[in-house]
């Protein structure tokens, strides 16, 4: 045992010596996974309710993913976008046939997908409306990525601090607030290119969009010729209990982005739009790796498995079970837990502002008991298990959360 522990801390020491310290990592080295479980290099088993941060749609080592990865790597993995690629065409067709979009651009991450959306919206404003200084409105407490454009779009100062000057052409509105929305749209009349929102704010605290608010957003965009962009990077791909988060709001975007869950953990991003705003021509945008046959074949296998294994219904049912279970615990503990909120298999347990307990404390205590969770801000504990999670696994996770609060409240 001591030899194993020594090996574990040696891994961490070596890692910290050579890898930049951009993450506040937990002292845990994960080695392998299967379904909704992962194992550390000390052989300890964990229930994985992080799933690579809402990414491992099919969990770990899913046979369909293993098959797609193996077949495509043996056939053709990368040749560039100088040529036509069948897997890219197949994936684009699946996405278009299963969404409100007509066209797709592929890249490798959420931030890149949002960059593409912002470039498209700016070009649309310039070429269709003749706006020389277009403005994009985004929400406070949003998260859109870590590039310079996407930290500018992200309405949270903590991601922007030390990286000024940010880009021009952005302003921020409070989320789910129709009055502030109307005021901002009025303020930027004649310059408004787009409004970009998450259907449910993930990093900002698992905050679902309000139906009436989003309907108002759609209406104002139509009135002013502005594009509505949805960032579906975290909530899309079935996690919300519907394929796309916007289906929970009864509103369709002009442009939306996908990434995290799209490749089931293989890096891929996509920006999708309707015909009328497809103003990109050759040379306007590009990505060397974007949409390569490897990533696209795996993502298509993930998409098809959502259907063949009925995983969107599973996200809905298991999500309900998780929320109900957490709500029972919330009532039992002496802590005044604010609420449990979310859609499908993205749920947030909101700790009281007044309590000294932070989301990180809950995450640490759960990890000690064999359950991996991830904070969404200092006061929200986020639950984003793979879409293949079973009823027994949800039951087990809820029981562990119960034990964690009993311990933390002692
Ligand atoms: C994670 C996330 C991003 C950024 O995705 P990366 O792949 O890390 O660049 C953008 N938007 C939302 C809503 C996200 O959750």
Short mmCIF file of C-alpha atoms and ligand atoms in Angstrom, two decimals:
data_model
loop_
_atom_site.label_atom_id
_atom_site.label_comp_id
_atom_site.label_asym_id
_atom_site.label_seq_id
_atom_site.Cartn_x
_atom_site.Cartn_y
_atom_site.Cartn_z
CA UNK A 1 0.00 0.00 0.00
CA UNK A 2 2.73 2.50 0.93
CA UNK A 3 4.50 1.67 -2.34
CA UNK A 4 1.30 2.49 -4.25
CA UNK A 5 0.84 5.75 -2.33
CA UNK A 6 4.45 6.68 -2.98
CA UNK A 7 3.91 6.03 -6.68
CA UNK A 8 0.81 8.27 -6.63
CA UNK A 9 2.59 11.21 -5.03
CA UNK A 10 5.54 10.72 -7.36
CA UNK A 11 3.15 11.08 -10.34
CA UNK A 12 1.83 14.34 -8.88
CA UNK A 13 5.31 15.73 -8.13
CA UNK A 14 6.52 14.96 -11.65
CA UNK A 15 3.36 16.47 -13.14
CA UNK A 16 3.67 19.72 -11.18
CA UNK A 17 7.31 20.06 -12.19
CA UNK A 18 6.55 19.97 -15.92
CA UNK A 19 2.94 21.07 -16.47
CA UNK A 20 1.88 24.72 -16.13
CA UNK A 21 -0.18 25.37 -13.04
CA UNK A 22 -3.34 26.68 -14.73
CA UNK A 23 -5.67 24.36 -12.82
CA UNK A 24 -6.34 23.95 -9.08
CA UNK A 25 -6.29 20.15 -9.33
CA UNK A 26 -7.53 17.67 -6.75
CA UNK A 27 -4.73 15.35 -5.57
CA UNK A 28 -6.06 12.38 -7.50
CA UNK A 29 -4.53 10.51 -10.44
CA UNK A 30 -7.18 8.78 -12.56
CA UNK A 31 -6.10 5.83 -14.58
CA UNK A 32 -9.03 4.05 -16.20
CA UNK A 33 -12.80 4.12 -16.49
CA UNK A 34 -15.81 2.00 -17.38
CA UNK A 35 -19.36 3.31 -17.77
CA UNK A 36 -20.00 5.82 -14.98
CA UNK A 37 -17.05 4.66 -12.89
CA UNK A 38 -13.36 5.57 -12.85
CA UNK A 39 -10.38 4.18 -10.92
CA UNK A 40 -7.38 5.99 -9.46
CA UNK A 41 -3.78 4.79 -9.72
CA UNK A 42 -4.24 3.61 -6.11
CA UNK A 43 -7.00 1.29 -7.29
CA UNK A 44 -9.78 3.26 -5.60
CA UNK A 45 -13.15 3.28 -7.39
CA UNK A 46 -15.19 6.46 -7.93
CA UNK A 47 -18.64 7.16 -9.28
CA UNK A 48 -17.97 9.74 -11.98
CA UNK A 49 -20.62 12.47 -11.78
CA UNK A 50 -18.27 14.90 -13.53
CA UNK A 51 -17.91 12.94 -16.80
CA UNK A 52 -15.01 15.06 -18.00
CA UNK A 53 -17.14 18.15 -17.17
CA UNK A 54 -20.35 17.21 -18.99
CA UNK A 55 -18.38 15.68 -21.81
CA UNK A 56 -18.29 11.87 -21.60
CA UNK A 57 -21.82 11.42 -22.94
CA UNK A 58 -21.49 7.63 -23.19
CA UNK A 59 -19.36 7.30 -20.06
CA UNK A 60 -15.99 5.56 -20.25
CA UNK A 61 -14.89 2.80 -22.65
CA UNK A 62 -18.32 2.49 -24.27
CA UNK A 63 -18.10 -0.35 -26.84
CA UNK A 64 -19.64 1.77 -29.62
CA UNK A 65 -17.04 4.50 -29.05
CA UNK A 66 -14.19 2.00 -28.86
CA UNK A 67 -15.39 0.53 -32.17
CA UNK A 68 -15.70 3.94 -33.90
CA UNK A 69 -12.27 5.08 -32.65
CA UNK A 70 -10.62 1.82 -33.71
CA UNK A 71 -12.24 1.60 -37.14
CA UNK A 72 -11.60 5.21 -38.13
CA UNK A 73 -8.00 5.41 -36.88
CA UNK A 74 -7.21 2.36 -39.01
CA UNK A 75 -8.88 3.84 -42.06
CA UNK A 76 -8.09 7.59 -42.20
CA UNK A 77 -7.67 9.96 -39.26
CA UNK A 78 -6.62 13.33 -40.71
CA UNK A 79 -6.02 14.83 -44.12
CA UNK A 80 -7.15 18.51 -43.78
CA UNK A 81 -10.06 20.46 -45.18
CA UNK A 82 -8.40 20.76 -48.58
CA UNK A 83 -10.53 17.73 -49.48
CA UNK A 84 -14.04 16.37 -49.00
CA UNK A 85 -14.42 14.11 -45.96
CA UNK A 86 -17.26 11.60 -45.75
CA UNK A 87 -17.45 11.38 -41.92
CA UNK A 88 -17.68 15.21 -41.70
CA UNK A 89 -20.55 15.22 -44.20
CA UNK A 90 -22.31 12.39 -42.33
CA UNK A 91 -22.03 14.12 -38.96
CA UNK A 92 -23.18 17.45 -40.41
CA UNK A 93 -26.21 15.71 -41.95
CA UNK A 94 -27.13 14.08 -38.63
CA UNK A 95 -26.84 17.40 -36.77
CA UNK A 96 -28.88 19.31 -39.36
CA UNK A 97 -31.58 16.62 -39.51
CA UNK A 98 -31.84 16.71 -35.73
CA UNK A 99 -31.87 20.47 -35.07
CA UNK A 100 -33.14 23.81 -36.39
CA UNK A 101 -29.87 24.41 -38.27
CA UNK A 102 -29.12 24.06 -41.99
CA UNK A 103 -25.32 24.26 -42.05
CA UNK A 104 -22.40 23.28 -39.82
CA UNK A 105 -18.80 24.45 -39.33
CA UNK A 106 -16.51 22.11 -37.38
CA UNK A 107 -13.72 23.02 -34.99
CA UNK A 108 -12.23 21.44 -31.86
CA UNK A 109 -13.64 23.04 -28.72
CA UNK A 110 -16.38 25.14 -27.23
CA UNK A 111 -14.38 28.36 -27.27
CA UNK A 112 -13.58 27.86 -30.95
CA UNK A 113 -17.21 27.15 -31.77
CA UNK A 114 -18.19 30.40 -30.04
CA UNK A 115 -15.40 32.28 -31.86
CA UNK A 116 -16.86 31.03 -35.12
CA UNK A 117 -20.35 32.13 -34.07
CA UNK A 118 -19.10 35.61 -33.14
CA UNK A 119 -17.24 35.99 -36.44
CA UNK A 120 -20.33 34.87 -38.35
CA UNK A 121 -22.54 37.33 -36.45
CA UNK A 122 -20.10 40.19 -37.11
CA UNK A 123 -19.84 39.38 -40.81
CA UNK A 124 -23.63 39.16 -41.01
CA UNK A 125 -23.97 42.59 -39.36
CA UNK A 126 -21.41 44.12 -41.72
CA UNK A 127 -22.60 42.57 -44.96
CA UNK A 128 -26.35 42.25 -44.46
CA UNK A 129 -27.10 45.31 -42.32
CA UNK A 130 -24.10 47.55 -43.12
CA UNK A 131 -23.30 47.95 -39.41
CA UNK A 132 -19.68 49.12 -39.08
CA UNK A 133 -19.35 48.67 -35.31
CA UNK A 134 -21.56 45.74 -34.38
CA UNK A 135 -22.39 44.97 -30.74
CA UNK A 136 -23.04 41.55 -29.24
CA UNK A 137 -24.96 41.33 -25.98
CA UNK A 138 -24.16 38.48 -23.60
CA UNK A 139 -25.34 37.66 -20.10
CA UNK A 140 -23.77 38.35 -16.75
CA UNK A 141 -22.60 35.12 -15.07
CA UNK A 142 -22.27 33.51 -18.51
CA UNK A 143 -19.38 31.36 -19.66
CA UNK A 144 -18.29 31.13 -23.28
CA UNK A 145 -14.64 30.02 -23.18
CA UNK A 146 -11.06 31.17 -22.55
CA UNK A 147 -9.82 32.79 -25.75
CA UNK A 148 -9.64 36.59 -25.81
CA UNK A 149 -12.94 36.92 -27.72
CA UNK A 150 -14.73 34.38 -25.54
CA UNK A 151 -13.49 35.78 -22.20
CA UNK A 152 -14.77 39.11 -23.48
CA UNK A 153 -18.12 37.46 -24.23
CA UNK A 154 -18.06 35.79 -20.79
CA UNK A 155 -19.89 38.07 -18.35
CA UNK A 156 -17.69 37.26 -15.34
CA UNK A 157 -14.86 39.62 -14.33
CA UNK A 158 -12.88 36.80 -12.69
CA UNK A 159 -12.11 35.33 -16.13
CA UNK A 160 -11.15 38.73 -17.61
CA UNK A 161 -8.95 40.14 -14.86
CA UNK A 162 -5.30 40.60 -15.98
CA UNK A 163 -6.07 40.05 -19.68
CA UNK A 164 -7.04 43.54 -20.82
CA UNK A 165 -7.50 45.11 -23.25
CA UNK A 166 -10.55 43.00 -24.04
CA UNK A 167 -12.35 43.23 -27.40
CA UNK A 168 -14.72 46.06 -28.21
CA UNK A 169 -18.27 45.44 -29.33
CA UNK A 170 -19.64 43.57 -26.30
CA UNK A 171 -21.98 44.49 -23.48
CA UNK A 172 -23.63 42.50 -20.71
CA UNK A 173 -27.19 42.06 -19.51
CA UNK A 174 -28.50 40.29 -16.40
CA UNK A 175 -29.75 36.79 -17.27
CA UNK A 176 -33.51 36.11 -17.23
CA UNK A 177 -34.29 39.83 -16.76
CA UNK A 178 -36.71 41.05 -19.48
CA UNK A 179 -36.67 44.74 -18.46
CA UNK A 180 -32.89 45.04 -18.62
CA UNK A 181 -33.03 43.25 -21.98
CA UNK A 182 -35.46 45.76 -23.47
CA UNK A 183 -33.33 48.66 -22.18
CA UNK A 184 -30.10 47.24 -23.65
CA UNK A 185 -31.66 46.49 -27.02
CA UNK A 186 -32.94 50.09 -27.09
CA UNK A 187 -29.51 51.44 -26.17
CA UNK A 188 -27.80 49.63 -29.07
CA UNK A 189 -30.48 50.20 -31.69
CA UNK A 190 -28.88 50.21 -35.14
CA UNK A 191 -25.70 48.49 -33.88
CA UNK A 192 -27.03 45.26 -32.39
CA UNK A 193 -25.57 42.26 -34.25
CA UNK A 194 -26.54 39.45 -31.90
CA UNK A 195 -27.59 38.31 -28.48
CA UNK A 196 -25.61 35.31 -27.24
CA UNK A 197 -26.95 33.24 -24.34
CA UNK A 198 -26.69 29.82 -22.75
CA UNK A 199 -30.13 28.14 -22.59
CA UNK A 200 -29.03 27.10 -19.11
CA UNK A 201 -26.02 28.79 -17.52
CA UNK A 202 -23.60 25.98 -16.63
CA UNK A 203 -20.40 27.41 -15.12
CA UNK A 204 -22.39 30.40 -13.85
CA UNK A 205 -24.26 28.16 -11.37
CA UNK A 206 -26.55 25.70 -13.23
CA UNK A 207 -29.21 28.35 -13.82
CA UNK A 208 -31.93 27.32 -16.30
CA UNK A 209 -33.25 29.90 -18.73
CA UNK A 210 -36.73 31.21 -18.21
CA UNK A 211 -39.21 30.42 -21.02
CA UNK A 212 -40.96 33.78 -21.08
CA UNK A 213 -37.63 35.61 -21.02
CA UNK A 214 -36.23 33.63 -23.93
CA UNK A 215 -39.40 34.19 -25.92
CA UNK A 216 -38.93 37.91 -25.37
CA UNK A 217 -35.31 37.64 -26.52
CA UNK A 218 -36.41 35.88 -29.72
CA UNK A 219 -39.08 38.48 -30.36
CA UNK A 220 -36.68 41.41 -29.92
CA UNK A 221 -34.04 39.79 -32.12
CA UNK A 222 -36.62 39.37 -34.88
CA UNK A 223 -37.81 42.96 -34.47
CA UNK A 224 -34.29 44.38 -34.73
CA UNK A 225 -32.79 41.98 -37.27
CA UNK A 226 -30.30 40.75 -34.66
CA UNK A 227 -29.15 37.13 -34.58
CA UNK A 228 -29.91 34.91 -31.62
CA UNK A 229 -26.92 32.73 -30.71
CA UNK A 230 -27.26 29.89 -28.21
CA UNK A 231 -24.18 28.46 -26.55
CA UNK A 232 -25.19 24.79 -26.22
CA UNK A 233 -21.64 23.67 -25.42
CA UNK A 234 -22.52 22.30 -21.97
CA UNK A 235 -26.26 21.72 -22.05
CA UNK A 236 -26.64 20.33 -25.58
CA UNK A 237 -26.30 16.75 -26.85
CA UNK A 238 -29.08 15.27 -24.77
CA UNK A 239 -27.88 16.32 -21.34
CA UNK A 240 -30.92 18.50 -20.65
CA UNK A 241 -33.34 15.63 -21.32
CA UNK A 242 -33.88 16.99 -24.84
CA UNK A 243 -31.29 16.84 -27.61
CA UNK A 244 -30.74 20.63 -27.48
CA UNK A 245 -31.19 22.90 -24.48
CA UNK A 246 -33.30 25.34 -26.53
CA UNK A 247 -36.04 22.68 -26.83
CA UNK A 248 -36.73 23.29 -23.13
CA UNK A 249 -37.46 26.95 -23.88
CA UNK A 250 -39.75 26.72 -26.90
CA UNK A 251 -37.42 29.06 -28.82
CA UNK A 252 -35.07 28.37 -31.73
CA UNK A 253 -31.78 30.21 -32.32
CA UNK A 254 -30.28 31.45 -35.60
CA UNK A 255 -26.87 30.12 -34.61
CA UNK A 256 -25.85 27.63 -31.94
CA UNK A 257 -22.67 26.00 -30.77
CA UNK A 258 -21.87 22.52 -29.49
CA UNK A 259 -18.73 20.89 -28.14
CA UNK A 260 -18.38 19.18 -24.74
CA UNK A 261 -20.74 16.21 -25.14
CA UNK A 262 -20.57 16.09 -28.94
CA UNK A 263 -17.54 13.80 -29.20
CA UNK A 264 -18.20 11.94 -25.96
CA UNK A 265 -14.74 13.09 -24.79
CA UNK A 266 -12.94 13.23 -28.15
CA UNK A 267 -12.19 16.93 -28.89
CA UNK A 268 -14.63 18.38 -31.40
CA UNK A 269 -16.70 21.55 -31.64
CA UNK A 270 -19.39 22.71 -34.02
CA UNK A 271 -21.05 25.98 -34.96
CA UNK A 272 -24.44 25.49 -36.60
CA UNK A 273 -26.60 28.09 -38.32
CA UNK A 274 -29.68 28.60 -40.39
CA UNK A 275 -29.42 29.15 -44.15
CA UNK A 276 -30.26 32.83 -43.94
CA UNK A 277 -27.22 33.68 -41.81
CA UNK A 278 -24.71 31.46 -43.61
CA UNK A 279 -22.60 34.35 -44.90
CA UNK A 280 -19.22 32.59 -44.71
CA UNK A 281 -17.40 31.96 -47.99
CA UNK A 282 -14.07 30.27 -48.76
CA UNK A 283 -11.29 31.79 -46.66
CA UNK A 284 -13.56 33.43 -44.08
CA UNK A 285 -12.88 30.89 -41.38
CA UNK A 286 -10.90 27.68 -40.99
CA UNK A 287 -9.42 25.15 -38.61
CA UNK A 288 -6.62 22.70 -39.40
CA UNK A 289 -8.00 19.92 -37.23
CA UNK A 290 -11.65 20.96 -37.49
CA UNK A 291 -13.97 18.17 -38.53
CA UNK A 292 -11.28 15.61 -39.21
CA UNK A 293 -12.50 12.09 -40.08
CA UNK A 294 -11.45 10.70 -36.69
CA UNK A 295 -13.33 13.21 -34.52
CA UNK A 296 -16.37 13.18 -36.81
CA UNK A 297 -16.69 9.39 -36.97
CA UNK A 298 -16.56 9.19 -33.16
CA UNK A 299 -19.03 12.05 -32.71
CA UNK A 300 -21.42 10.42 -35.18
CA UNK A 301 -21.21 7.18 -33.16
CA UNK A 302 -22.06 9.20 -30.03
CA UNK A 303 -25.04 10.82 -31.78
CA UNK A 304 -26.34 7.49 -33.07
CA UNK A 305 -25.93 5.87 -29.66
CA UNK A 306 -28.05 8.62 -28.07
CA UNK A 307 -30.84 7.29 -30.28
CA UNK A 308 -30.20 3.51 -30.24
CA UNK A 309 -29.79 3.38 -26.44
CA UNK A 310 -32.58 5.84 -25.71
CA UNK A 311 -30.18 8.00 -23.72
CA UNK A 312 -32.10 11.27 -23.94
CA UNK A 313 -35.07 9.64 -22.17
CA UNK A 314 -32.57 8.21 -19.68
CA UNK A 315 -31.18 11.72 -19.06
CA UNK A 316 -34.71 12.91 -18.38
CA UNK A 317 -35.67 10.03 -16.06
CA UNK A 318 -32.39 9.72 -14.19
CA UNK A 319 -32.26 13.52 -13.93
CA UNK A 320 -35.67 13.53 -12.29
CA UNK A 321 -34.55 10.77 -9.91
CA UNK A 322 -31.38 12.72 -9.06
CA UNK A 323 -33.23 16.00 -8.46
CA UNK A 324 -35.90 14.29 -6.32
CA UNK A 325 -33.23 12.46 -4.30
CA UNK A 326 -31.19 15.61 -3.72
CA UNK A 327 -34.30 17.55 -2.73
CA UNK A 328 -35.12 14.97 -0.05
CA UNK A 329 -31.60 15.36 1.33
CA UNK A 330 -31.85 19.15 1.13
CA UNK A 331 -34.90 18.98 3.40
CA UNK A 332 -33.26 16.60 5.88
CA UNK A 333 -30.01 18.46 6.50
CA UNK A 334 -29.89 21.26 9.10
CA UNK A 335 -28.35 23.52 6.42
CA UNK A 336 -30.83 25.81 4.62
CA UNK A 337 -30.06 24.50 1.12
CA UNK A 338 -31.42 27.11 -1.28
CA UNK A 339 -32.58 24.79 -4.05
CA UNK A 340 -31.77 21.95 -6.40
CA UNK A 341 -32.16 23.14 -9.99
CA UNK A 342 -31.40 22.07 -13.53
CA UNK A 343 -32.63 20.07 -16.49
CA UNK A 344 -32.09 16.36 -17.03
CA UNK A 345 -28.58 15.32 -16.10
CA UNK A 346 -27.26 18.78 -15.35
CA UNK A 347 -28.32 19.56 -11.80
CA UNK A 348 -27.01 22.07 -9.29
CA UNK A 349 -27.35 21.96 -5.52
CA UNK A 350 -27.28 25.54 -4.26
CA UNK A 351 -25.69 26.15 -0.84
CA UNK A 352 -26.86 29.08 1.28
CA UNK A 353 -24.79 32.29 0.92
CA UNK A 354 -24.82 32.61 4.69
CA UNK A 355 -23.16 29.23 5.30
CA UNK A 356 -19.39 28.83 5.63
CA UNK A 357 -19.62 25.65 3.54
CA UNK A 358 -18.40 26.14 -0.04
CA UNK A 359 -19.09 23.92 -3.04
CA UNK A 360 -15.44 22.86 -3.01
CA UNK A 361 -15.85 21.48 0.56
CA UNK A 362 -18.76 19.32 -0.61
CA UNK A 363 -16.81 18.15 -3.67
CA UNK A 364 -13.81 17.18 -1.49
CA UNK A 365 -15.91 15.32 1.06
CA UNK A 366 -17.77 13.47 -1.71
CA UNK A 367 -14.47 12.52 -3.33
CA UNK A 368 -13.28 10.97 -0.05
CA UNK A 369 -16.43 8.83 -0.15
CA UNK A 370 -15.97 7.76 -3.77
CA UNK A 371 -18.13 10.26 -5.68
CA UNK A 372 -16.70 12.79 -8.14
CA UNK A 373 -18.53 16.13 -8.39
CA UNK A 374 -17.59 19.55 -9.74
CA UNK A 375 -18.35 23.05 -8.41
CA UNK A 376 -20.19 25.60 -10.58
CA UNK A 377 -19.06 28.67 -8.67
CA UNK A 378 -18.39 28.90 -4.92
CA UNK A 379 -21.92 28.00 -3.82
CA UNK A 380 -23.23 25.51 -6.39
CA UNK A 381 -22.36 21.80 -6.51
CA UNK A 382 -22.83 20.47 -10.05
CA UNK A 383 -23.96 16.94 -10.98
CA UNK A 384 -23.26 16.00 -14.62
CA UNK A 385 -22.96 12.19 -14.85
CA UNK A 386 -22.69 10.35 -18.17
CA UNK A 387 -26.01 9.88 -19.99
CA UNK A 388 -25.64 6.10 -19.51
CA UNK A 389 -25.88 6.44 -15.71
CA UNK A 390 -28.16 3.84 -14.07
CA UNK A 391 -30.84 4.14 -11.39
CA UNK A 392 -28.64 2.23 -8.93
CA UNK A 393 -25.75 4.62 -9.54
CA UNK A 394 -27.97 7.66 -8.97
CA UNK A 395 -29.25 6.08 -5.74
CA UNK A 396 -25.69 5.46 -4.58
CA UNK A 397 -24.59 9.03 -5.42
CA UNK A 398 -27.56 10.53 -3.57
CA UNK A 399 -26.77 8.39 -0.50
CA UNK A 400 -23.15 9.60 -0.55
CA UNK A 401 -24.30 13.24 -0.77
CA UNK A 402 -26.52 12.56 2.27
CA UNK A 403 -23.51 11.25 4.21
CA UNK A 404 -21.40 14.21 3.10
CA UNK A 405 -23.89 16.73 4.49
CA UNK A 406 -24.31 14.79 7.73
CA UNK A 407 -20.54 15.02 8.13
CA UNK A 408 -20.20 18.67 7.07
CA UNK A 409 -23.05 19.82 9.33
CA UNK A 410 -21.69 18.08 12.41
C1 LIG B 1 -17.07 24.59 -21.43
C2 LIG B 1 -17.84 25.67 -22.08
C3 LIG B 1 -17.27 26.46 -23.09
C4 LIG B 1 -15.82 26.33 -23.49
O1 LIG B 1 -15.54 25.11 -24.06
P1 LIG B 1 -14.00 24.67 -24.27
O2 LIG B 1 -14.11 23.38 -25.01
O3 LIG B 1 -13.40 24.53 -22.91
O4 LIG B 1 -13.35 25.73 -25.06
C5 LIG B 1 -18.07 27.40 -23.71
N1 LIG B 1 -19.35 27.56 -23.36
C6 LIG B 1 -19.92 26.83 -22.40
C7 LIG B 1 -21.36 27.04 -22.08
C8 LIG B 1 -19.19 25.86 -21.71
O5 LIG B 1 -19.76 25.15 -20.73
#
